[in-house]
Coordinates of C-alpha atoms and ligand atoms in Angstrom, one line a residue:
X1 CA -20.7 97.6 -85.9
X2 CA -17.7 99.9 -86.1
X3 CA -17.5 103.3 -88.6
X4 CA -14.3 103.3 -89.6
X5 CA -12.9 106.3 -91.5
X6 CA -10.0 107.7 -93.4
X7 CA -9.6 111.6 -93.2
X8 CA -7.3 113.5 -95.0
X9 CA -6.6 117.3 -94.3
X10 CA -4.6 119.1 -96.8
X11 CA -6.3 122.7 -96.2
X12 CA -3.2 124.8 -95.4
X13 CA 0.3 123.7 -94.1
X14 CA -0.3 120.7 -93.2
X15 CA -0.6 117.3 -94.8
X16 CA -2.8 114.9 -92.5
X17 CA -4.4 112.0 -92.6
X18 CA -5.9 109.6 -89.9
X19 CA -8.1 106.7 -89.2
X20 CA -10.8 107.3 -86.7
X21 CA -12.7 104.1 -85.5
X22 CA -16.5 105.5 -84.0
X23 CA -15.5 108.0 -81.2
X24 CA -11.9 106.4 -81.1
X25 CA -8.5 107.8 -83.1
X26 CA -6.7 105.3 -84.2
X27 CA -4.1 106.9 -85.7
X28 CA -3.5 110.8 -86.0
X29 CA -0.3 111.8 -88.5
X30 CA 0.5 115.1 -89.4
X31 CA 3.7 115.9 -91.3
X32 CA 4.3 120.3 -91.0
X33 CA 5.6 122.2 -93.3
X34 CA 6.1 125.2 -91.3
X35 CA 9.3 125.0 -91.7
X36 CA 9.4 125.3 -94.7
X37 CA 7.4 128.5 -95.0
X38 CA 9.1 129.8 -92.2
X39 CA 11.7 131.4 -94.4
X40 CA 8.7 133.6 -96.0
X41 CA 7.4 134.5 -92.9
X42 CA 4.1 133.0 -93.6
X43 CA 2.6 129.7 -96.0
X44 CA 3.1 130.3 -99.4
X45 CA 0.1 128.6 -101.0
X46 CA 2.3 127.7 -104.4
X47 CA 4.5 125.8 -102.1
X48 CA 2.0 124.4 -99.8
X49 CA 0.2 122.4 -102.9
X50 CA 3.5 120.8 -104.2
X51 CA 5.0 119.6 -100.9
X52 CA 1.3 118.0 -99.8
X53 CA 1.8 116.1 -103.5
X54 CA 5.0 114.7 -102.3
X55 CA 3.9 113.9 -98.8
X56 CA 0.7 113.0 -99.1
X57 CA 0.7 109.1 -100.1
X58 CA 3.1 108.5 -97.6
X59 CA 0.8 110.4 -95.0
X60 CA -2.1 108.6 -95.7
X61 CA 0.1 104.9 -95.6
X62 CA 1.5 106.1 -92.2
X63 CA -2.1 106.7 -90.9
X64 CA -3.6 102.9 -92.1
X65 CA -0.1 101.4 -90.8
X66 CA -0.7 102.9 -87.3
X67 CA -3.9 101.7 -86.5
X68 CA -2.8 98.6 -87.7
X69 CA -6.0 98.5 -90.5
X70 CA -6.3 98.2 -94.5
X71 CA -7.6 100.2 -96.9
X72 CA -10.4 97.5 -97.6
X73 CA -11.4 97.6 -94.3
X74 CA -12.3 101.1 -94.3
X75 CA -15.8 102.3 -94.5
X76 CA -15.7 105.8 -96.1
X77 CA -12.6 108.0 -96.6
X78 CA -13.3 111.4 -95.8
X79 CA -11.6 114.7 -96.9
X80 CA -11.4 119.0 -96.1
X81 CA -13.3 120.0 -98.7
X82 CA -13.6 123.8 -97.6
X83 CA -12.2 126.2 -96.4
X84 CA -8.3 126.8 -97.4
X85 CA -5.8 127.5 -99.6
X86 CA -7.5 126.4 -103.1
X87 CA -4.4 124.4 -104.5
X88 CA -4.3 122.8 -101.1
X89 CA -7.1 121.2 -101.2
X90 CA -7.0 120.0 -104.4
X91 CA -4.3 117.7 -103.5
X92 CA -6.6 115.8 -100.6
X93 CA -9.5 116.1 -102.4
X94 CA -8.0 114.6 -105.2
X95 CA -6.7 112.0 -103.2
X96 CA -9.2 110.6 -101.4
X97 CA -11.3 110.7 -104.3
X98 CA -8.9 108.5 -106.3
X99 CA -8.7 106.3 -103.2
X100 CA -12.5 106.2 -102.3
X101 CA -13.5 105.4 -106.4
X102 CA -10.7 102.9 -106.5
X103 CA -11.8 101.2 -103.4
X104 CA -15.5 102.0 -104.8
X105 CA -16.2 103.6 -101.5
X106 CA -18.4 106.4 -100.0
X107 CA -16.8 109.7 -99.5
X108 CA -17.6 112.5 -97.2
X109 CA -16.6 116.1 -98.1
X110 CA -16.3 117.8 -95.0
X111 CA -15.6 121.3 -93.5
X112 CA -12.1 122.4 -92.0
X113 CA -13.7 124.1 -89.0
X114 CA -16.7 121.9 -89.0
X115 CA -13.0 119.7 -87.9
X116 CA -12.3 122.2 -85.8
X117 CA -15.7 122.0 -83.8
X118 CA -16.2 118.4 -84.4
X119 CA -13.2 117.7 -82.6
X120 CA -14.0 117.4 -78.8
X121 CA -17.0 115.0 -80.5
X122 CA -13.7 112.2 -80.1
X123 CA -12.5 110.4 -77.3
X124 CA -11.9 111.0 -74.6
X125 CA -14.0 114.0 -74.3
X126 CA -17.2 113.0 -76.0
X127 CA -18.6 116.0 -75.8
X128 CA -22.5 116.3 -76.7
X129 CA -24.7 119.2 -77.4
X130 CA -25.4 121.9 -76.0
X131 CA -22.5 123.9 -75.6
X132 CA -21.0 126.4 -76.9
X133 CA -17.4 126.3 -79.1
X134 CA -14.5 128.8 -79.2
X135 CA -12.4 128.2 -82.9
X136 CA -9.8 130.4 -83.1
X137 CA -7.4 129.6 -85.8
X138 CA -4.7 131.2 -87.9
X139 CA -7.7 132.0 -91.0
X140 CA -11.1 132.4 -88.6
X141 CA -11.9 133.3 -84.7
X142 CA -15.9 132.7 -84.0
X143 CA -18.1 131.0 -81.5
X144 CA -20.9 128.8 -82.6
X145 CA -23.8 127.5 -80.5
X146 CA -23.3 123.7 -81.0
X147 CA -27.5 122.3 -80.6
X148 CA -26.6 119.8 -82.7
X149 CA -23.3 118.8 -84.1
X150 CA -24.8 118.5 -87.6
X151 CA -25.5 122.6 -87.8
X152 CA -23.4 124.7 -85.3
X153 CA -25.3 128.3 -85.3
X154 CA -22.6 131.1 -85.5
X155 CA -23.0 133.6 -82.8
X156 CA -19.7 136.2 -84.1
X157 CA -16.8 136.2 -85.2
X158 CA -13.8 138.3 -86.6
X159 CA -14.5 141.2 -88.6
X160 CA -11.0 141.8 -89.4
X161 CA -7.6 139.5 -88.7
X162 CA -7.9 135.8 -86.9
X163 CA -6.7 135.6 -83.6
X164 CA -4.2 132.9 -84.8
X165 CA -3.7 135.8 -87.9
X166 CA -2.9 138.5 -84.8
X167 CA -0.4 136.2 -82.9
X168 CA 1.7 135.7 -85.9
X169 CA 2.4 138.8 -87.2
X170 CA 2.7 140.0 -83.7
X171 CA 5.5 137.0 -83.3
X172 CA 7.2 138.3 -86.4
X173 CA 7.4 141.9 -85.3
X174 CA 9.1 140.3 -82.2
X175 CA 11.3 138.3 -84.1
X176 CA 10.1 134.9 -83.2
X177 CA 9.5 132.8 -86.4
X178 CA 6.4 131.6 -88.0
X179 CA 4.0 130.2 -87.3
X180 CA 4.8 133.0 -84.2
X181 CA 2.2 130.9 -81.4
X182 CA 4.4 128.3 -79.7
X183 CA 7.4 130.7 -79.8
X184 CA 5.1 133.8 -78.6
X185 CA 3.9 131.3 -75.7
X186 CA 7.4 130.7 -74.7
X187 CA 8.3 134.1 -74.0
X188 CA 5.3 135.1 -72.7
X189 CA 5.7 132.6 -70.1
X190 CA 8.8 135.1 -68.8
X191 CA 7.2 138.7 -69.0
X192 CA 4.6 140.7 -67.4
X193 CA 1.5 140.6 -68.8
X194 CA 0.1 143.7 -67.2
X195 CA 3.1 145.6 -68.2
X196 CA 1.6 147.1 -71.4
X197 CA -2.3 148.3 -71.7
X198 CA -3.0 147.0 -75.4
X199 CA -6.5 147.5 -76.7
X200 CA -9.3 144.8 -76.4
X201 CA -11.0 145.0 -80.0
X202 CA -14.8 146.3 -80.1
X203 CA -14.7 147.4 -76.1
X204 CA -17.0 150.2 -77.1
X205 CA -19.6 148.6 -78.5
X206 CA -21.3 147.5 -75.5
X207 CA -20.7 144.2 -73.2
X208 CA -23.3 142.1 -74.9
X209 CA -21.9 141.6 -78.5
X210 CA -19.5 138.2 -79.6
X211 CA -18.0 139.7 -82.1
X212 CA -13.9 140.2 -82.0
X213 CA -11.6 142.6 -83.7
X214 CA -7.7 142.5 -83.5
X215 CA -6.4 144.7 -86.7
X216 CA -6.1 147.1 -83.4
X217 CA -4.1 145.6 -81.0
X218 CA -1.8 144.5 -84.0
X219 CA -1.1 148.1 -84.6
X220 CA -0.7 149.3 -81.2
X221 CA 2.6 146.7 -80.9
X222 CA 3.3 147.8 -84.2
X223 CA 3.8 151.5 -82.6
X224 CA 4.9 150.0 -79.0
X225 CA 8.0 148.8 -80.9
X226 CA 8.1 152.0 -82.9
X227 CA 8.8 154.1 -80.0
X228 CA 11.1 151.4 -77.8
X229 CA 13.5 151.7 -80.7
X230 CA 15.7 148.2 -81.4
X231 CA 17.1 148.3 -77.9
X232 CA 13.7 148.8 -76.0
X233 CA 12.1 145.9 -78.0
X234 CA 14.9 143.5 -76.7
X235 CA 14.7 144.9 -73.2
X236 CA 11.0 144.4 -73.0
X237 CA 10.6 141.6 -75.7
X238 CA 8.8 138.6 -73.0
X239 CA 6.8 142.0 -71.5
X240 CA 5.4 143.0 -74.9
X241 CA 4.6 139.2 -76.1
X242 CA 3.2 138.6 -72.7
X243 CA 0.9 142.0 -72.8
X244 CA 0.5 141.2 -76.3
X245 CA -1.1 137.6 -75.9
X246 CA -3.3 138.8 -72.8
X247 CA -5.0 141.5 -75.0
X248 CA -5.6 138.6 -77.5
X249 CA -6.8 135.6 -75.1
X250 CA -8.4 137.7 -73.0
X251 CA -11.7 138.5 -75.5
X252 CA -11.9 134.8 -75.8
X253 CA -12.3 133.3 -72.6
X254 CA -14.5 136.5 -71.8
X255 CA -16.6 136.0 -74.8
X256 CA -17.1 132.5 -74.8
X257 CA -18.5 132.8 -70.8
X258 CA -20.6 135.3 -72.2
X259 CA -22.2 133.7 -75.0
X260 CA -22.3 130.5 -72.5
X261 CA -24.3 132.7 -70.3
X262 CA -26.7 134.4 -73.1
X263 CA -27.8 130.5 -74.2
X264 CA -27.6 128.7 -70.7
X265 CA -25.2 126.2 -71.8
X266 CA -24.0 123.5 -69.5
X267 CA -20.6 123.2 -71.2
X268 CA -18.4 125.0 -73.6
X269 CA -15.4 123.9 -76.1
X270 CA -12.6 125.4 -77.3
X271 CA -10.4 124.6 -80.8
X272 CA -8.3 125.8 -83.8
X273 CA -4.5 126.2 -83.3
X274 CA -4.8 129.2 -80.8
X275 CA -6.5 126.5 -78.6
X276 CA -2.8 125.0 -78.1
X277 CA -2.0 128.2 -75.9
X278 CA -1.5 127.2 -72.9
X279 CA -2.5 130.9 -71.1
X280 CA -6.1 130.3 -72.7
X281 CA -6.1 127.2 -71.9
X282 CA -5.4 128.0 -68.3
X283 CA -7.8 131.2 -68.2
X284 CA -11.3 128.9 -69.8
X285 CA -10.7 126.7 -67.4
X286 CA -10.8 128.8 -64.7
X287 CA -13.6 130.7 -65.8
X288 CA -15.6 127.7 -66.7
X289 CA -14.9 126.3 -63.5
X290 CA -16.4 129.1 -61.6
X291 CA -19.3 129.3 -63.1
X292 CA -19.6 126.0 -62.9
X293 CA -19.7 125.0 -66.7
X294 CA -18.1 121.6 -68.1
X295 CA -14.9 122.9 -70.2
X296 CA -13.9 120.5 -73.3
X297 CA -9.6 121.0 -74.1
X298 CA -9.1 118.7 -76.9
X299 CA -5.1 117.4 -76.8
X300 CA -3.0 119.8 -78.4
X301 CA -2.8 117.7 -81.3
X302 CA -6.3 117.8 -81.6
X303 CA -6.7 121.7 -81.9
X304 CA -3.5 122.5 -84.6
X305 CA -4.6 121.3 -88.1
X306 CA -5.1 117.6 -88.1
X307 CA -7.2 114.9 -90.0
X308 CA -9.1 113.0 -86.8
X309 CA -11.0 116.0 -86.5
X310 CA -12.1 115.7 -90.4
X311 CA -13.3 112.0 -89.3
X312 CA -15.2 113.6 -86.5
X313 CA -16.9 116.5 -89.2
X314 CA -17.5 113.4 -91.4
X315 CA -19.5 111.9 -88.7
X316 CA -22.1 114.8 -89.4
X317 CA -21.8 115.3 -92.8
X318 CA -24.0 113.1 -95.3
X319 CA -21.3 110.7 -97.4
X320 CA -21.8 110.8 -101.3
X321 CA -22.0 107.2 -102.8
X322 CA -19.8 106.2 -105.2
X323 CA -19.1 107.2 -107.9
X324 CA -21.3 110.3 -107.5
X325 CA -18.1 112.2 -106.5
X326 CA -16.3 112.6 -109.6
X327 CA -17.0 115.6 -110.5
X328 CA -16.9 117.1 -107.0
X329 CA -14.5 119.9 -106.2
X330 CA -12.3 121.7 -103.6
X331 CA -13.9 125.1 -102.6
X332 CA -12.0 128.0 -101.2
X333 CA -14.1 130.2 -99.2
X334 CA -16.6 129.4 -96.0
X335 CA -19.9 129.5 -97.2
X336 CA -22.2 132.6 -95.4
X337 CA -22.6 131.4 -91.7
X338 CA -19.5 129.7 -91.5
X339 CA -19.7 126.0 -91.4
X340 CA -21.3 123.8 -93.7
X341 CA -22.2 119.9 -92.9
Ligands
KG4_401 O1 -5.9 125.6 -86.8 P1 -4.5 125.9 -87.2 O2 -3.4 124.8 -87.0 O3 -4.5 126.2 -88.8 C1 -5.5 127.0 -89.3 O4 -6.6 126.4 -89.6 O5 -5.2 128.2 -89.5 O6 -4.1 127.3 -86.5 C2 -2.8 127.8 -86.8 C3 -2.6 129.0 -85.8 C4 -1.3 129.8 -86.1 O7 -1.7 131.2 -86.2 C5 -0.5 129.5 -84.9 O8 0.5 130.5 -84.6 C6 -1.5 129.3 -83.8 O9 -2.5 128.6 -84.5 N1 -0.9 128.5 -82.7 C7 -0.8 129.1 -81.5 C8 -0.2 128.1 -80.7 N2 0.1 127.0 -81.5 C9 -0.4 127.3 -82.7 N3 -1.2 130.3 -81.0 C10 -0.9 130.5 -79.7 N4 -0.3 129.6 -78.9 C11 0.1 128.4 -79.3 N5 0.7 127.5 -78.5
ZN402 ZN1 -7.4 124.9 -88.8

């Protein structure tokens, strides 16, 4: 018997929606709006509500056309109920509510980095429990032990900006436009990444803790680029963005083999946007690889914002029959701990 799901992901900038078939994605769409926030420097939540209204419909046709299915052959629509930009969410919720109580339906309210997590859950990594997950996104960096998919257990996480939060605004002080990560990546790619010493957030508290900071290392590029001048910073722009993403991957992949190593985990996982960068990428492979560890890489499209990895939360997360879901909401905040199924 197949589980066939519609998601829908409308939690920040952009407008997803995908059919997800057991372990299998069937379809995956995700229409950005980055560009159109790029002008601001950053999403504009006002703006972010009203273009998913426009696109949304059209998303979520896309996604049943793809995989080639109807919405009466679906078996529960599912939907980012939490966290995210409060007017974003509205729109999906809204959406697959109207969908799910028209179709009279099930519907599964599910958690953005539950997503996140739930992700390498899909084909073709399968990944099953233990291990432990890296999210690092442009709203939350944390690890979470991963026993069961149902309750990942947070182990830390930021105490100020999001590694994601830390590459952008970094980006922008380079002039690279938002969102700053592919662009920063690029450049990177040409400079020297030992050429400037930028701190590594919460150093001096010890080596056992799995907690990460990054308001510092934001502010020492901030004075870097002070004291180059406007001619420096071009000089030495693909030095500082490489120096500047090593000081921010770097606590990561260190990190996660850390936390890997505290709980004797055979595997570990890594997701969120900031999992698309190639140099962490590169550097949990190798570390996972020597110490032997099996290393889950979802597909690019897999770690940026996307709708399969809703299905894959909803997989985990206990469906409300219809019509109980009426009068359920969008939420804005994480719940304390993090993540909730
Ligand atoms: O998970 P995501 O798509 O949205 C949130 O839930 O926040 O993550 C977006 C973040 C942005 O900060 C973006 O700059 C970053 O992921 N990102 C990257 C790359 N691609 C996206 N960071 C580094 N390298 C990349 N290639
Ligand atoms: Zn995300």
């Amino acid at each position: 018997m197949g589980d066939l799901v519609l998601a829908i992901e409308t939690s920040c900038d952009e407008t997803a929606a995908a059919v997800v078939d057991g372990r299998r994605v069937a379809s995956n769409v995700v229409a950005s709006q980055a560009d159109l926030h790029a002008v601001y420097g950053g999403v504009v939540p006002e703006v972010a509500a009203r273009h998913h209204l426009t696109t949304v419909n059209a998303v979520v046709d896309r996604a049943l056309l793809d995989a080639g299915v109807a919405l009466a052959d679906v078996d529960r629509i599912a939907v980012t109920r939490r966290p995210g930009l409060i007017g974003a969410l509205l729109v999906g919720v809204a959406t697959a509510k109207a969908l799910a109580y028209a179709t009279g339906k099930p519907l599964v309210m599910a958690d953005h980095l539950h997503g996140h997590v739930a992700a390498c859950w899909l084909e073709p990594l399968e990944l099953d429990p233990p291990f432990v997950a890296l999210t690092a996104s442009g709203g939350h960096t944390r690890l979470d032990l991963v026993d069961d998919y149902a309750a990942p257990q947070l182990l830390g996480q930021t105490l100020d900006d999001a590694a994601g939060e830390a590459i952008d605004k970094g980006a922008r002080l380079l002039g690279i436009p938002y969102p700053g990560g592919p662009g920063l990546e690029a450049l990177a790619r040409e400079g020297d990444a030992t050429a400037f010493d930028f701190p590594v957030g919460l150093r001096s508290r010890g080596p056992d803790q799995l907690d990460f900071s990054y308001a510092g290392v934001k502010t020492a590029l901030l004075y870097a680029t002070r004291e180059l001048g406007d001619h420096g910073v071009q000089a030495r722009r693909a030095d500082l963005a490489a120096s500047y993403q090593e000081a921010i991957v770097r606590p990561l992949v260190d990190r996660l083999m850390l936390a890997a190593d505290i709980h004797g985990v055979p595997a570990v996982s890594i997701g969120g946007g900031v999992a698309a960068n190639g140099r962490l990428r590169h550097l949990v492979e190798q570390a996972a690889g020597q110490r032997g560890l099996r290393v889950a890489i979802p597909d690019r499209a897999l770690c940026t914002d996307n709708a399969a990895m809703i299905a894959a939360a909803a997989a985990f997360t206990a469906a409300i029959p219809w019509p109980d879901y009426v009068g359920e909401d969008a939420i804005a905040t994480a719940p304390p701990g993090g993540i909730a199924a």
